[in-house]
Amino acid sequence: MSVALGTTRPLPVRTTPVRDPGNLIAGLPRTAPYAWVRHGEGLVGWGEAARADVPPGPGRFAWAREWLANVFAGARVDDEVGSPGSGPVAFGTFTFDENAPGSTLVVPQAVLARRDGRAWLTTIGDPPLETFTPLIDPGRISYGDGSLSAPQWEHVVASAARRIREGELEKVVLARDLLATAEHPIDVRLLLLRLARRYPECYAFSVAGLVGATPELLIRRTGQEIESLVLAGTTPRGTGPADDLARGRALLASAKDRHEHECAIASVRQTLAPLCSALRTPDEPELLVLPNVQHLASHVTGRLADGASVLDVVAAMHPTAAVGGTPTATAIEVIRELEGMDRAGYAGPVGWIDAHGDGEWGIALRSAIVEGRRARLFAGGGIMGDSDPSAELAEAQAKFRVMQYALEG
C-alpha cells in the first residue's frame, strides 16, 4: 500500500522555527509515534501524510528511492529553517533480510525537531489536533522463549563456530528473540522516555512498531559529508570500577574481538570507498561504554563523490559485517539456515531522510517489535571460530536488558 502527497493536489508543507520544546518525546501523542532522538536532540513525528509498504526483494531500496522522489516532488514546501531534517521527512525501517516483508516508509503529518540550539515544527496539510494523554505503565511483564530456547541457541552457536573453524566462513552474527507479555497495552512513548533517559549515547527510535535504542550509527549524511560508527566486539559491564576497567582492557586486547572488529571495519571501508572522494578510518578502535555493555568502536568519516542520498549509502552498506558476517553472502545463508526465525526489522536499517537526501540511519539493535500487550525482543552477537556458546548466550542476555529495562522501568 502506498499514498503519495501529490495524488490529488500538492499539499502544503511548512517548516517554522518554534520555542525549544525541551523533551521531544514527552509531548508525543500516544498513537503511532515516530522518533529518532539522541542526547535530547533529533526528530519526533505523528500522523501519516504518506506511507509505503516497501515490496521485498533485491530492488527494494531502488523502489523506496523512487517512491520518496515522487512523494517529495508532490509537495509545495515553505521551509523557513533550511536545515537537515526540515521540510518533509520520511521515517523508515527496512527488514534485515531483503526477501522478508515488513519494510516501511512513513512521512508524518507533523515533525518536531531539535538540534544545535534550534527547534522547528514541520506540518503537512492540516494535521489533526493531537492532545497529550497520560503515559500508561504496562504493569507486570512475563517472558517466554522465542524461536529457540537458550540451550537450543547455544547449540546453534556451537554449530556456527565449527563451520567457521572448518573454513566455510570467517564470521557470522547470530541473533535470538525473547517474547514479552505485559499486563496492560504497551505505551511506546514510555519505552522511548526510559530508553532516552538510560541510554543517552544511543539513538532512541520508533518506526512502525519497531522500538529501541541503538548504539550503532550506520550512516549520517549532511550535504556531502558522511559519518558512520562501527561497533563489533562486546563485553558485559563489570561488577565495579576495577572489574569494569579490567573488562575494557581485556576487550581491547582480545584477539577474537579485535579480529571481529577488523572484519566489520573492512566491510564498511570496502562498501564506502567507491562512493567517496575521501574516506577516513581509524587505525585503532576505542571503547564505547554503555550502561549494560562495552563495545569496540571506530568512527568512520568521508565525503561523497557523486551526491548520493543517505538512502543510496544505506542500500550500499546493508548488511554490514557487524550484523551479518564475513563473507557477507555466505554469512546470510548461514543465518537463514541456523537462526530458525525471521529477524523482521531487527539489525536492519532504521532512521530518517529528508527531501534533500540528508538523514541519519542506524542499525536496529537493542530493539523490540511492539503490538498491543506483546513485545518481541531481539539480541545477538558476532560468532568466531573460538566463540564459547555460554559466553555468547550471556552477551545476548546482557543486550536483552536494554528493552527489558524499557518495559519494566
mmCIF file of C-alpha atoms in Angstrom, residues 23-27 132 135 187-199 204 405-406:
data_model
loop_
_atom_site.group_PDB
_atom_site.id
_atom_site.type_symbol
_atom_site.label_atom_id
_atom_site.label_comp_id
_atom_site.label_asym_id
_atom_site.label_seq_id
_atom_site.Cartn_x
_atom_site.Cartn_y
_atom_site.Cartn_z
ATOM 1 C CA ASN A 23 11.980 16.909 25.958
ATOM 2 C CA LEU A 24 10.951 15.920 22.436
ATOM 3 C CA ILE A 25 9.402 12.624 23.466
ATOM 4 C CA ALA A 26 7.342 13.912 26.393
ATOM 5 C CA GLY A 27 4.817 15.718 24.197
ATOM 6 C CA PHE A 132 -1.311 14.588 25.266
ATOM 7 C CA LEU A 135 1.587 7.594 29.972
ATOM 8 C CA ASP A 187 2.847 2.535 25.595
ATOM 9 C CA VAL A 188 5.670 3.179 23.107
ATOM 10 C CA ARG A 189 6.176 6.701 24.499
ATOM 11 C CA LEU A 190 7.059 5.301 27.922
ATOM 12 C CA LEU A 191 9.589 2.919 26.359
ATOM 13 C CA LEU A 192 11.161 5.811 24.439
ATOM 14 C CA LEU A 193 11.374 8.020 27.534
ATOM 15 C CA ARG A 194 13.043 5.284 29.566
ATOM 16 C CA LEU A 195 15.457 4.411 26.762
ATOM 17 C CA ALA A 196 16.418 8.041 26.123
ATOM 18 C CA ARG A 197 16.997 8.644 29.824
ATOM 19 C CA ARG A 198 19.007 5.479 30.476
ATOM 20 C CA TYR A 199 20.949 5.316 27.204
ATOM 21 C CA ALA A 204 16.144 6.025 20.687
ATOM 22 C CA TYR A 405 14.546 -2.148 31.349
ATOM 23 C CA ALA A 406 12.334 -0.138 28.966
#
